[in-house]
Short mmCIF file of C-alpha atoms and ligand atoms in Angstrom, two decimals:
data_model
loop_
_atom_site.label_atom_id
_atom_site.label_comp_id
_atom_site.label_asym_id
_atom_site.label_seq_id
_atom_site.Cartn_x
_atom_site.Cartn_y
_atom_site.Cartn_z
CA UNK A 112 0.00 0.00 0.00
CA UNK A 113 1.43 3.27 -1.20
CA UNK A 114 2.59 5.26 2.44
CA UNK A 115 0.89 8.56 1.88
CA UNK A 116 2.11 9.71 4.90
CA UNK A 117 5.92 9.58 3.47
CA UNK A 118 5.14 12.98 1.37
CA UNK A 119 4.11 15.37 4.38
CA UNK A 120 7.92 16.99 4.05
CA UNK A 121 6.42 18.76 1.12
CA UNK A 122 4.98 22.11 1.32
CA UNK A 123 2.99 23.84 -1.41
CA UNK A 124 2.56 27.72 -0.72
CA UNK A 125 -0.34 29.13 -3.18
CA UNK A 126 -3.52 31.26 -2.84
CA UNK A 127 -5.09 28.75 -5.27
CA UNK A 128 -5.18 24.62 -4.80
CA UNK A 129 -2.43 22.75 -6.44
CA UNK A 130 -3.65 20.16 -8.27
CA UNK A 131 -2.42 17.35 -10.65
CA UNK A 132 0.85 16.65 -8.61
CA UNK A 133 2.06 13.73 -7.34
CA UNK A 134 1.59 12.65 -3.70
CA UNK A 135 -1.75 11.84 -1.33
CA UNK A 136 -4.92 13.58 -2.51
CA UNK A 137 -7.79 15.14 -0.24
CA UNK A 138 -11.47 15.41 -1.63
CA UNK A 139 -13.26 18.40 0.28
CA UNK A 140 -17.34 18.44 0.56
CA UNK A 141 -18.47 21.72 2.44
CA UNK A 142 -21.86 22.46 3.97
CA UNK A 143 -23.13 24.93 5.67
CA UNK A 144 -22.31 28.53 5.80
CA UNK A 145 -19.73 30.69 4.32
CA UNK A 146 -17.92 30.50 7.26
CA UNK A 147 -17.55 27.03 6.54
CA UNK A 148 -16.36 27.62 3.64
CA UNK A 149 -13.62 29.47 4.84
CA UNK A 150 -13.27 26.96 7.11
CA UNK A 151 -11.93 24.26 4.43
CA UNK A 152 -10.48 26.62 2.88
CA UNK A 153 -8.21 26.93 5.81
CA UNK A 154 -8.20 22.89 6.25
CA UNK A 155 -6.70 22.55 2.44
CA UNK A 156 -3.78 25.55 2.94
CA UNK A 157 -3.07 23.03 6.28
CA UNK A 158 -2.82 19.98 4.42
CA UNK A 159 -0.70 21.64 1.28
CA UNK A 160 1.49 22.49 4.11
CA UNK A 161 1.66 18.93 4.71
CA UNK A 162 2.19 17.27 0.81
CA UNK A 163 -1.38 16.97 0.38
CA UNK A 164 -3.28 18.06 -2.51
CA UNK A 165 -6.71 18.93 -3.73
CA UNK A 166 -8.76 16.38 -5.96
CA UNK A 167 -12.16 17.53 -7.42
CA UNK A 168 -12.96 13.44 -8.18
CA UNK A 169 -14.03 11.92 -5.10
CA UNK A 170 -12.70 8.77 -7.26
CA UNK A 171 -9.01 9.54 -7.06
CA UNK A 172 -9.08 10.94 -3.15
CA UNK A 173 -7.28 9.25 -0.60
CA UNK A 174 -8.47 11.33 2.16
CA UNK A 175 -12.15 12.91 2.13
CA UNK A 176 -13.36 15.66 4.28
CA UNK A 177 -16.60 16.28 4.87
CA UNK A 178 -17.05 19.97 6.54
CA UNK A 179 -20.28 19.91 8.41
CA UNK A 180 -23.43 21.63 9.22
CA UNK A 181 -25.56 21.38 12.74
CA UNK A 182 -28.31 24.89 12.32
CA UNK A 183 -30.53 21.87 11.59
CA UNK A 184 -31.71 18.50 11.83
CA UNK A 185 -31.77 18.40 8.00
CA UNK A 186 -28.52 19.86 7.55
CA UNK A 187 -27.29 16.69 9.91
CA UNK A 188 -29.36 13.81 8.01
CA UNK A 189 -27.27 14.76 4.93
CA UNK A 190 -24.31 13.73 6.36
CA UNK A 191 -25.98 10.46 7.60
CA UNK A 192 -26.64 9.78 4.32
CA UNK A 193 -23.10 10.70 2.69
CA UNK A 194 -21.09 8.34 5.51
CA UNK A 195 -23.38 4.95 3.91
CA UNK A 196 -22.32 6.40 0.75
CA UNK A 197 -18.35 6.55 2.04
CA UNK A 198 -19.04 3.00 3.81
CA UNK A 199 -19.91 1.44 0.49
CA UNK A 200 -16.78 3.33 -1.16
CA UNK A 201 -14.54 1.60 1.58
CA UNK A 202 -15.79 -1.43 0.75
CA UNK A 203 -14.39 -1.12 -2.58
CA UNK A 204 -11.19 0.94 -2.01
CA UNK A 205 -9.87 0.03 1.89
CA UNK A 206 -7.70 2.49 2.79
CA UNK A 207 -9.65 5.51 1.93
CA UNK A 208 -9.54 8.05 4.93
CA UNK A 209 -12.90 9.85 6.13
CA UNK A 210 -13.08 12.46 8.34
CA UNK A 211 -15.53 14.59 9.64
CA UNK A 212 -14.93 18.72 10.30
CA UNK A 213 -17.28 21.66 11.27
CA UNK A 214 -20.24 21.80 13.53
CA UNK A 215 -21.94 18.50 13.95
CA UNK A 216 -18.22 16.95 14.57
CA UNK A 217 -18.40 19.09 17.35
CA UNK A 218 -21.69 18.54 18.11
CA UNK A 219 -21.56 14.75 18.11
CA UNK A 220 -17.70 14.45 18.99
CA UNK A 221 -17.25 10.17 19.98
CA UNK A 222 -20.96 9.39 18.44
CA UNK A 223 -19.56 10.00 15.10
CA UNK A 224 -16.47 8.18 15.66
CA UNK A 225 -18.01 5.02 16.48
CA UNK A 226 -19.78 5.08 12.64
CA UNK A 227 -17.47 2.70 10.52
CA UNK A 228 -16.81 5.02 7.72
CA UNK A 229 -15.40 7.65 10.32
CA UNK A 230 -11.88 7.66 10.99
CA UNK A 231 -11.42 11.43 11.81
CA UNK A 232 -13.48 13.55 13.60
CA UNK A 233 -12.03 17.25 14.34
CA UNK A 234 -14.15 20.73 15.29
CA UNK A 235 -13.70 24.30 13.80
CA UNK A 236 -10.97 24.93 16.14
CA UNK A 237 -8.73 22.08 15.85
CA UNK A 238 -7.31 22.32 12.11
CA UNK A 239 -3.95 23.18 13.05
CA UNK A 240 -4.02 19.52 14.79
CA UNK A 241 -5.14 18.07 10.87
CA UNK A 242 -1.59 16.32 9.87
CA UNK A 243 -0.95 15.28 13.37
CA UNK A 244 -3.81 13.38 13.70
CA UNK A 245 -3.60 12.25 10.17
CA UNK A 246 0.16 10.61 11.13
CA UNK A 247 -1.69 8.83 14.57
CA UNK A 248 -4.55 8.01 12.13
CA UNK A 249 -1.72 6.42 9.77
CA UNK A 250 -0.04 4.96 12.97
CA UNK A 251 -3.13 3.16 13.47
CA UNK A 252 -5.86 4.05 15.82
CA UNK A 253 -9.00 6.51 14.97
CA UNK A 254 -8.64 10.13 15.95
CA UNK A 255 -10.51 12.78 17.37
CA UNK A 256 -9.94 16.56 18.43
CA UNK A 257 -12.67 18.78 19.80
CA UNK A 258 -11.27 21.31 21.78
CA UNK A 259 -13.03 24.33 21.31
CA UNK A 260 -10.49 27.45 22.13
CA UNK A 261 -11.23 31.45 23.10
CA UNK A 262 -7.41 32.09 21.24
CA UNK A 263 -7.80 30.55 18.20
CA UNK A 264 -8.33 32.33 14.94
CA UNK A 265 -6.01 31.01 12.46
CA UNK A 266 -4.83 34.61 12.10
CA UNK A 267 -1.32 33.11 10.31
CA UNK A 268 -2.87 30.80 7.86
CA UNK A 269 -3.30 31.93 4.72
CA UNK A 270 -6.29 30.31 3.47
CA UNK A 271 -6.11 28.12 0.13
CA UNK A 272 -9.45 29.53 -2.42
CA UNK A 273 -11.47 27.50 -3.50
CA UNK A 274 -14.10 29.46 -5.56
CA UNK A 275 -14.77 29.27 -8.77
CA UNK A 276 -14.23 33.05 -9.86
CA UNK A 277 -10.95 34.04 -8.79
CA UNK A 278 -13.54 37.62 -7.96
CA UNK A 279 -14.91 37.29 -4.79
CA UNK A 280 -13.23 36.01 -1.22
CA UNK A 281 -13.91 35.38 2.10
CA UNK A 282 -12.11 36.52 5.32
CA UNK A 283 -12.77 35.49 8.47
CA UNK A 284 -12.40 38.61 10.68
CA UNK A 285 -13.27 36.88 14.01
CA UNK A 286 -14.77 32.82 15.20
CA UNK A 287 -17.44 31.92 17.92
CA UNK A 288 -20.49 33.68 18.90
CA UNK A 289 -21.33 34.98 23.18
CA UNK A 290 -25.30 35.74 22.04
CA UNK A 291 -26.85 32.59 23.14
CA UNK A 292 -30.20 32.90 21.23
CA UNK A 293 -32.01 30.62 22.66
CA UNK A 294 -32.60 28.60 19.44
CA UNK A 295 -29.17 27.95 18.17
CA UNK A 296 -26.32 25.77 18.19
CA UNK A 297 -23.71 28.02 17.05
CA UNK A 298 -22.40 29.00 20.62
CA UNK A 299 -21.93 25.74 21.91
CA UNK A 300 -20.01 24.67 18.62
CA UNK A 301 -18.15 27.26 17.52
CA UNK A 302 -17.15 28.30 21.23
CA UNK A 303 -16.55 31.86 22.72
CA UNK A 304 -16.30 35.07 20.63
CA UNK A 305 -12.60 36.18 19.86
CA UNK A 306 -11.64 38.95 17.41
CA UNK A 307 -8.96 38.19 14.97
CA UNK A 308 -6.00 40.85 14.93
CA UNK A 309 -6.52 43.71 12.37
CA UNK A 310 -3.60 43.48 10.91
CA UNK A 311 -4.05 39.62 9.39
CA UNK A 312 -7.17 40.75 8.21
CA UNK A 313 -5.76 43.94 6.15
CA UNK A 314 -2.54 41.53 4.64
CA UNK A 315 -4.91 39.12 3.83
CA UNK A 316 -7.42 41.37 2.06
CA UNK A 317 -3.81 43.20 0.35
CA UNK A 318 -3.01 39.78 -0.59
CA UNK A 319 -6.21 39.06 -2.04
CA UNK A 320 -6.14 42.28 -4.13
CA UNK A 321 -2.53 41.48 -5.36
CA UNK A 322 -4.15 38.16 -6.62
CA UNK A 323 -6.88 39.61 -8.69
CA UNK A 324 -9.99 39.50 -6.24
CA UNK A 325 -12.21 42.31 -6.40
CA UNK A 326 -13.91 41.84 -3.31
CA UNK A 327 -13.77 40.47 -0.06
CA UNK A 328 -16.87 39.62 2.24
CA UNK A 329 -16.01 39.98 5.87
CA UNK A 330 -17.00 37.01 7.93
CA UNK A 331 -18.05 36.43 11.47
CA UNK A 332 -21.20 35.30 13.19
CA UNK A 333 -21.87 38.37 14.54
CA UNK A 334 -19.82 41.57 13.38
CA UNK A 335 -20.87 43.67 14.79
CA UNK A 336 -19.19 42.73 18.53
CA UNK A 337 -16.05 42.71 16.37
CA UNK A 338 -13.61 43.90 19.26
CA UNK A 339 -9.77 44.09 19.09
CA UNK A 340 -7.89 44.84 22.09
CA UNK A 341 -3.93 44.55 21.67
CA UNK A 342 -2.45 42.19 24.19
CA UNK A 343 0.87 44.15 24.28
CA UNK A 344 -1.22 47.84 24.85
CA UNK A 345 -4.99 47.19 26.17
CA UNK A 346 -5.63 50.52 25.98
CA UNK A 347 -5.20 50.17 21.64
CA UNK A 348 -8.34 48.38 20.44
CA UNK A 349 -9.68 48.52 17.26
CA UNK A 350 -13.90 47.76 17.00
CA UNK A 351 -15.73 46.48 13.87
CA UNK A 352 -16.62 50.26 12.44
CA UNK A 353 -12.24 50.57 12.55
CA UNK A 354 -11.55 47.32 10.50
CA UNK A 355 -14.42 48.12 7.89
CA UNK A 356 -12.56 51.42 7.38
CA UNK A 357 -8.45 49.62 7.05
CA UNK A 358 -10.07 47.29 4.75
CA UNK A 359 -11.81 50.00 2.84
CA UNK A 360 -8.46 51.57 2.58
CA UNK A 361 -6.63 48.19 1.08
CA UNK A 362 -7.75 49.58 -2.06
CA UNK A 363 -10.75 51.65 -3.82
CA UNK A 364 -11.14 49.13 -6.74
CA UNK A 365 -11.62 46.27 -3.98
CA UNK A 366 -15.21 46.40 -2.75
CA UNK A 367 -15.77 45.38 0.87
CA UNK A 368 -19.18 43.24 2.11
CA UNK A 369 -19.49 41.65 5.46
CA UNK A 370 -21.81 39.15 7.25
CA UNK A 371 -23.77 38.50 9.38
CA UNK A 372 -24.92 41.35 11.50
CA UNK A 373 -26.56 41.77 14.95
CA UNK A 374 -29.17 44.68 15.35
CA UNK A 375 -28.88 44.65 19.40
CA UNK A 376 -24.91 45.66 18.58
CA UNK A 377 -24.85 47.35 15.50
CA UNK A 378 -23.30 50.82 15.90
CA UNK A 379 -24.09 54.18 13.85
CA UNK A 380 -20.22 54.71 13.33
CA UNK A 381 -20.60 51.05 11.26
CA UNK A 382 -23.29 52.96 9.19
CA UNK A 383 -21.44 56.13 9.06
CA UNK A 384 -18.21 54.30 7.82
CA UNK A 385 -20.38 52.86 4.83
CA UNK A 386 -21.45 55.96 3.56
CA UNK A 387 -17.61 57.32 3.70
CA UNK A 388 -16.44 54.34 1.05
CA UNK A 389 -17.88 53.99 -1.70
CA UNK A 390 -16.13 50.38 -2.21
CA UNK A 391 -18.15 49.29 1.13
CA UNK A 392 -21.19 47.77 -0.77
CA UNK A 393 -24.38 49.16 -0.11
CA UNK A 394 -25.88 46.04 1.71
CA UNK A 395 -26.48 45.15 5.08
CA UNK A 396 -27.78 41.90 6.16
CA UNK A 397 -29.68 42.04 9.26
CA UNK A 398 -31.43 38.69 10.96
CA UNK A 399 -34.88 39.54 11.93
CA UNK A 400 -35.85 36.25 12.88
CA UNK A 401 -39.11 37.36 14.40
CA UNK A 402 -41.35 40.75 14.20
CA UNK A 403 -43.18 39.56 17.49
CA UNK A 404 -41.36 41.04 20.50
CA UNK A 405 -42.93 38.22 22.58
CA UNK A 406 -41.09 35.70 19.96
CA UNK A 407 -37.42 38.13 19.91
CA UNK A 408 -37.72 37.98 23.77
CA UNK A 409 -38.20 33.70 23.94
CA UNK A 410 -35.55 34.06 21.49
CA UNK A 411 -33.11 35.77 23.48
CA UNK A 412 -32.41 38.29 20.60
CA UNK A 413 -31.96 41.18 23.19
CA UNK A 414 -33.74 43.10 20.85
CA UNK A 415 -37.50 44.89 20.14
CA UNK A 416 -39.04 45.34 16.98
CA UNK A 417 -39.20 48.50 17.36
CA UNK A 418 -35.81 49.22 18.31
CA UNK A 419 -34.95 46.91 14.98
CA UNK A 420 -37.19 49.28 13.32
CA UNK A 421 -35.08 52.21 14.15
CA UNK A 422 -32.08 50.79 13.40
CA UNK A 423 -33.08 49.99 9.73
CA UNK A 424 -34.45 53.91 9.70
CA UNK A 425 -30.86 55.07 10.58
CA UNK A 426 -29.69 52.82 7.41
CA UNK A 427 -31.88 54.15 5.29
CA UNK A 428 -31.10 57.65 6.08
CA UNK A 429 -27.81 57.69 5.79
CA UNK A 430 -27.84 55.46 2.96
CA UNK A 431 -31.11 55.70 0.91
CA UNK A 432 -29.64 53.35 -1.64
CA UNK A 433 -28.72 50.24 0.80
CA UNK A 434 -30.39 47.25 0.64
CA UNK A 435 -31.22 45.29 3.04
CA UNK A 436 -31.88 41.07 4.03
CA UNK A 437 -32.55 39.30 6.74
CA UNK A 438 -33.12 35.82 8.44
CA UNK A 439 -36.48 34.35 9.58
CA UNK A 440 -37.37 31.62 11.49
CA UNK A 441 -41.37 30.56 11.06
CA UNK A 442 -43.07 28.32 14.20
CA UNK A 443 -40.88 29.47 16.66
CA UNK A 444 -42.10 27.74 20.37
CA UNK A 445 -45.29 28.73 21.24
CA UNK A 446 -45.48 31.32 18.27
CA UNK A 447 -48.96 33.00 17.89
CA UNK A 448 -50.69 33.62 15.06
CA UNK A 449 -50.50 37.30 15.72
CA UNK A 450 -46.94 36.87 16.48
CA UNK A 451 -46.66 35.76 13.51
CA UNK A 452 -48.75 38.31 11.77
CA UNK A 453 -46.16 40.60 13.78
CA UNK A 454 -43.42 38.70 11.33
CA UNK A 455 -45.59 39.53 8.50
CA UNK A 456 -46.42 43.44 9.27
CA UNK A 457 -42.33 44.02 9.76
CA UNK A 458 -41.10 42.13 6.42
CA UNK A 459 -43.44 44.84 4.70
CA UNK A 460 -42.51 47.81 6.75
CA UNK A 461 -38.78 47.62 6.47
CA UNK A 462 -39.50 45.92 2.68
CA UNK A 463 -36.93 43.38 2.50
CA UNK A 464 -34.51 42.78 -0.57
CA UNK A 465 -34.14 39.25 -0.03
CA UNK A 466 -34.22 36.86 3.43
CA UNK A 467 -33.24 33.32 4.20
CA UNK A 468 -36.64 31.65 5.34
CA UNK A 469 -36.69 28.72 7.71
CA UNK A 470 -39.09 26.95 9.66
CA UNK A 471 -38.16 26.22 13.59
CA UNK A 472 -36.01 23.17 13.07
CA UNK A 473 -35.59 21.83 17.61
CA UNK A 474 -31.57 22.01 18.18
CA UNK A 475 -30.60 19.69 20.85
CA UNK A 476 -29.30 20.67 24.02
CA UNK A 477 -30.00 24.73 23.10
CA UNK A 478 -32.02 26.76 25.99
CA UNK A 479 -35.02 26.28 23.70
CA UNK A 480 -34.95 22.70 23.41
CA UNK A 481 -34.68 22.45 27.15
CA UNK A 482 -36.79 24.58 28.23
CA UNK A 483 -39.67 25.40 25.52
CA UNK A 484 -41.89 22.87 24.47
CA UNK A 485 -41.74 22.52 20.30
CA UNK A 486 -45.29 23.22 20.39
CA UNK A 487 -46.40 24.60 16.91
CA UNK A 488 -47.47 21.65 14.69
CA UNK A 489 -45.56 20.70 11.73
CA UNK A 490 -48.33 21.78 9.17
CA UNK A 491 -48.93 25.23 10.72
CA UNK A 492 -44.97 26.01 10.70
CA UNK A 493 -44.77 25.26 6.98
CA UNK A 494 -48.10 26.83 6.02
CA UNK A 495 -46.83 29.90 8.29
CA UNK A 496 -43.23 29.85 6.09
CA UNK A 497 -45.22 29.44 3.12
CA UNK A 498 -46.92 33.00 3.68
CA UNK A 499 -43.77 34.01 4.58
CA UNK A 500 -41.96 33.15 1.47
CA UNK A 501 -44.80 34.34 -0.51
CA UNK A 502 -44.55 37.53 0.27
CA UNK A 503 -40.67 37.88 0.24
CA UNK A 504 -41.73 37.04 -3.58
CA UNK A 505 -43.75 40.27 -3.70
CA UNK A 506 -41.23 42.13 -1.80
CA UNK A 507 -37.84 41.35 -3.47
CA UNK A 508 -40.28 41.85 -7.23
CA UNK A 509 -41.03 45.29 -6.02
CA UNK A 510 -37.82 46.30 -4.70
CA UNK A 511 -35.77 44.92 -8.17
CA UNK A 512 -38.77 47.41 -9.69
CA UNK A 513 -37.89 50.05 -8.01
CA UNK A 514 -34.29 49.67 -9.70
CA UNK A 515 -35.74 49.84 -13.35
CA UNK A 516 -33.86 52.45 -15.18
CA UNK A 517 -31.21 53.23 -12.95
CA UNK A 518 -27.51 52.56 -13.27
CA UNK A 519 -25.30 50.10 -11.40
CA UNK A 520 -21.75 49.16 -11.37
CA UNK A 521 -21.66 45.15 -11.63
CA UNK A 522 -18.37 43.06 -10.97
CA UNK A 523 -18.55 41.08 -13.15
CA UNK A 524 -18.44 37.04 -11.65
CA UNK A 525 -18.97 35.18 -14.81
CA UNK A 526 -21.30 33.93 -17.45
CA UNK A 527 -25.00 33.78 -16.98
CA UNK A 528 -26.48 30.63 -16.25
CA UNK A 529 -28.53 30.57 -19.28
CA UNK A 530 -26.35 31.88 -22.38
CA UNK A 531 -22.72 32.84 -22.82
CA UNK A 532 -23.25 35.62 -24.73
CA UNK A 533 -24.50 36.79 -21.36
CA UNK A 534 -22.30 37.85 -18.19
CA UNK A 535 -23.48 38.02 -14.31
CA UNK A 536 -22.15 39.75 -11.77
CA UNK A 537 -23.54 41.71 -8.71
CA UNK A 538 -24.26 45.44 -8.19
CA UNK A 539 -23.02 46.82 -4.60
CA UNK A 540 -26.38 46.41 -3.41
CA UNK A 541 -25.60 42.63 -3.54
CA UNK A 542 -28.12 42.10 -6.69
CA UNK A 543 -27.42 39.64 -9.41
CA UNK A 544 -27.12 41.94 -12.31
CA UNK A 545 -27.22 39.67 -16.31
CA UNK A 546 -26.24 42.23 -19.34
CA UNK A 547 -24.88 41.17 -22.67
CA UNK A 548 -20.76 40.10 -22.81
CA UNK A 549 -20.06 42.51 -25.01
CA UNK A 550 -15.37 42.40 -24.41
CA UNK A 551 -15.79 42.28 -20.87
CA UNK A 552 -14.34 39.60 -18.49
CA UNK A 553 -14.61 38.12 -15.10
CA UNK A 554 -13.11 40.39 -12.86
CA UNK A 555 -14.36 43.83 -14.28
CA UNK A 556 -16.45 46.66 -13.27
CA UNK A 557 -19.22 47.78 -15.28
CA UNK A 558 -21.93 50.02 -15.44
CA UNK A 559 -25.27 48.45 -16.02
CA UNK A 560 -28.97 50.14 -16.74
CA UNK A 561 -31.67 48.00 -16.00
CA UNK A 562 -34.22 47.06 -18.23
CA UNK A 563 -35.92 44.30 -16.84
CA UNK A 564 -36.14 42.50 -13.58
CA UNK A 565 -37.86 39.42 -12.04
CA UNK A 566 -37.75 38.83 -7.90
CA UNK A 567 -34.53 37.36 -8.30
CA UNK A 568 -32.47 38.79 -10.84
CA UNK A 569 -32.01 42.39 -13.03
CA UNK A 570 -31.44 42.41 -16.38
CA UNK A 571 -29.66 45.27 -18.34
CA UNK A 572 -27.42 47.22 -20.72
CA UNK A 573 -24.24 48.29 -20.65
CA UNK A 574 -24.07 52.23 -20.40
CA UNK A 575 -21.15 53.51 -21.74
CA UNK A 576 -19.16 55.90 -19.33
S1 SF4 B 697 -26.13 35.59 16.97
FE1 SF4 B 697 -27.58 34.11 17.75
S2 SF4 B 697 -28.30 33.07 15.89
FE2 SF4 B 697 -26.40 34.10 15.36
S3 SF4 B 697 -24.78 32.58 15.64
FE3 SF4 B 697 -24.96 33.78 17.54
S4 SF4 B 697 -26.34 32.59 18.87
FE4 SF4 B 697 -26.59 31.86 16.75
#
């Protein structure tokens, strides 16, 4: 059996995978959220450290990774289903590694190690740990690391991109999440908020500009709370409105997104810093979840609607053109129906661009799950979701109206989905933007009028400068 352990002397330093080289191959599946997909991009720059490689065909892997997803149940039956798939696939090729990353490794920890098809099971913050445990794997004996830490960032890593474009990036500016809604797993998975230093971030995004990317989308699962202190001078800290501004300053031509905000910590000076950069894209994404302040209070959002309400006022004066999306969670525990007409009444006064739309999906071992009974039946959730979704239709079709005849600079992503005569790319307010090719390429800047628009998508011409 070919030792695939012998090549870990090598070391392959690139912003992009190496592929097609000899030595041990790793297969990466992501799910989840962007921050996973940071995540494994930060696994693979680890492993080319190590000798290891990327391989797009699961067929030719010798390692597989599967980065995983716990926000709910559905997101964990997946991955049920993949590891039968990966047992069958060891049946016919032996010594083919598995290991599980992300959320529900941490979630689950031992449980998943005692499946079959598992040999590896390692959390968000143990990558660093990746070729050690690969070697003890190698040496013989399954292995497991899920240490959550309140240091760890991965500040030093460069990570290794894996999108398509070669346009758009992630950065992770900061892990871990102190909120405790009372719905989610995210605290007790990803650990204790820690702030990644500035400095990383702004050589990162320089690097990232040096590379060809266009734009960078700030990550963190709450960025507002973004908070810097420097361990050799406490009194130098540097909060989330700061970083938004040294990235801004990386370079005019890169534009600068971030996600996901928090409207209990969301500051003016964040809103106030937009309107100063024009390469700060006009869009803010800002979780609702409910418009009931009886369902924001069971949900330990630290929040009321109408102090959500003002916060989205203070947005849209300072930045008329901004647009703004949100998260909602339908059938929340013991959810009215005039709570949820509250959820209703809210999505049409602050008129939504877009929102991710979810029914209550029970998260073991969260405050919820232990202490509120799942109590709206399965049919009323989805029925409620299904009004919900309905009229985020209506909503996103008016607001993509509202854009018909104006002009918008795209960057430019790639070809549309439906002809290649076509390119896509999204405007600053985050809006997938299709115009004809015409000589442009991934990568550029142009300046659209639209014509035509459906809930989803603007169409338009190129306007020449
Ligand atoms: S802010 Fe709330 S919903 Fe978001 S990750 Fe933190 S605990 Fe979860």
């Amino acid at each position: 059996m070919r030792n695939i352990f012998e090549n870990m002397q090598t070391k392959y330093n690139s912003v992009r995978p190496v592929t097609g080289v000899a030595g041990p191959k790793v297969f990466i599946e992501t799910y989840g959220c962007q921050m996973n997909v940071n995540d494994s991009e930060v696994v693979l720059s680890v492993l080319q450290q190590h000798g290891w490689s990327l391989t797009e065909e699961i067929s030719e892997a010798d390692l597989i990774f599967i980065n995983t997803c716990s926000i709910r149940d559905n997101a964990e039956q997946r991955i049920w289903g993949r590891l039968d798939v990966f047992k069958q696939m060891r049946k016919r090729r032996p010594s083919l590694i598995v290991g599980i990353l992300g959320c529900m490794a941490e979630r689950l920890k031992e449980e998943l190690l005692s499946h079959t098809a598992v040999d590896i099971v390692a959390g968000p913050d143990s990558y660093r740990d990746l070729p050690m445990l690969l070697r003890e794997f190698g040496a013989g004996s399954k292995q497991i690391n899920v240490l959550l830490s309140h240091e760890e960032t991965y500040a030093d890593i460069s990570p290794v991109r894996m999108d398509k474009n070669g346009v758009s990036a992630f950065i992770s500016i900061m892990r871990g999440c102190n909120n405790m809604c009372t719905y989610c797993v995210v605290p007790y998975v990803r650990g204790a908020e820690r702030s990644r230093e500035p400095e990383s971030i702004v050589r990162e995004a320089k690097e990232l500009f040096a590379n060809g990317y266009r734009e960078v989308t700030l990550l963190g699962q709450n960025v507002d709370s973004y908070h810097w202190v420097n361990p050799d001078n406490p009194t130098h800290t540097v909060n989330f409105a700061q970083l938004l501004e040294l990235v801004a300053l990386v370079n005019p031509l890169l534009r600068v997104r971030f996600s996901t905000s928090h409207p209990k910590d969301m500051e003016e000076s964040v809103i106030y810093t937009m309107a100063m950069y024009p390469n700060i894209c006009r869009h803010i994404h800002l979780p609702v979840q409910s418009g009931s302040n009886a369902m924001l209070s069971k949900m330990n959002r630290k929040y009321t609607r109408e102090e959500y309400l003002s916060k989205v006022a203070k947005i849209k004066e300072v930045i008329p053109e901004c647009s703004i999306t949100t998260d909602i969670i339908a059938g929340f525990c013991g959810e009215s129906e005039q709570d949820h007409q509250d959820t209703l009444s809210i999505m049409r006064m602050v008129g939504y661009d877009m929102a991710f739309m979810f029914q209550y999906s029970e998260r073991p071992n969260t405050k919820a799950a232990r202490h509120f009974p799942d109590d709206v039946p399965d049919e009323i959730k989805s029925a409620r979701l299904n009004e919900i979704i309905e009229l985020q239709q209506e909503l996103s079709l008016a607001q993509n109206q509202k854009d018909l005849g104006k002009v918008f600079e795209v960057l430019v992503e790639g070809y549309s989905k439906k002809s290649k005569e076509e390119l896509q790319g999204r405007s600053s307010q985050n809006k997938v933007c299709v115009f004809p090719a015409g000589n442009h390429k991934v990568g550029d800047y142009v300046k659209v009028r639209i014509t035509s628009c459906t809930s989803a998508t603007l169409k338009g011409v190129e306007v020449e400068d």
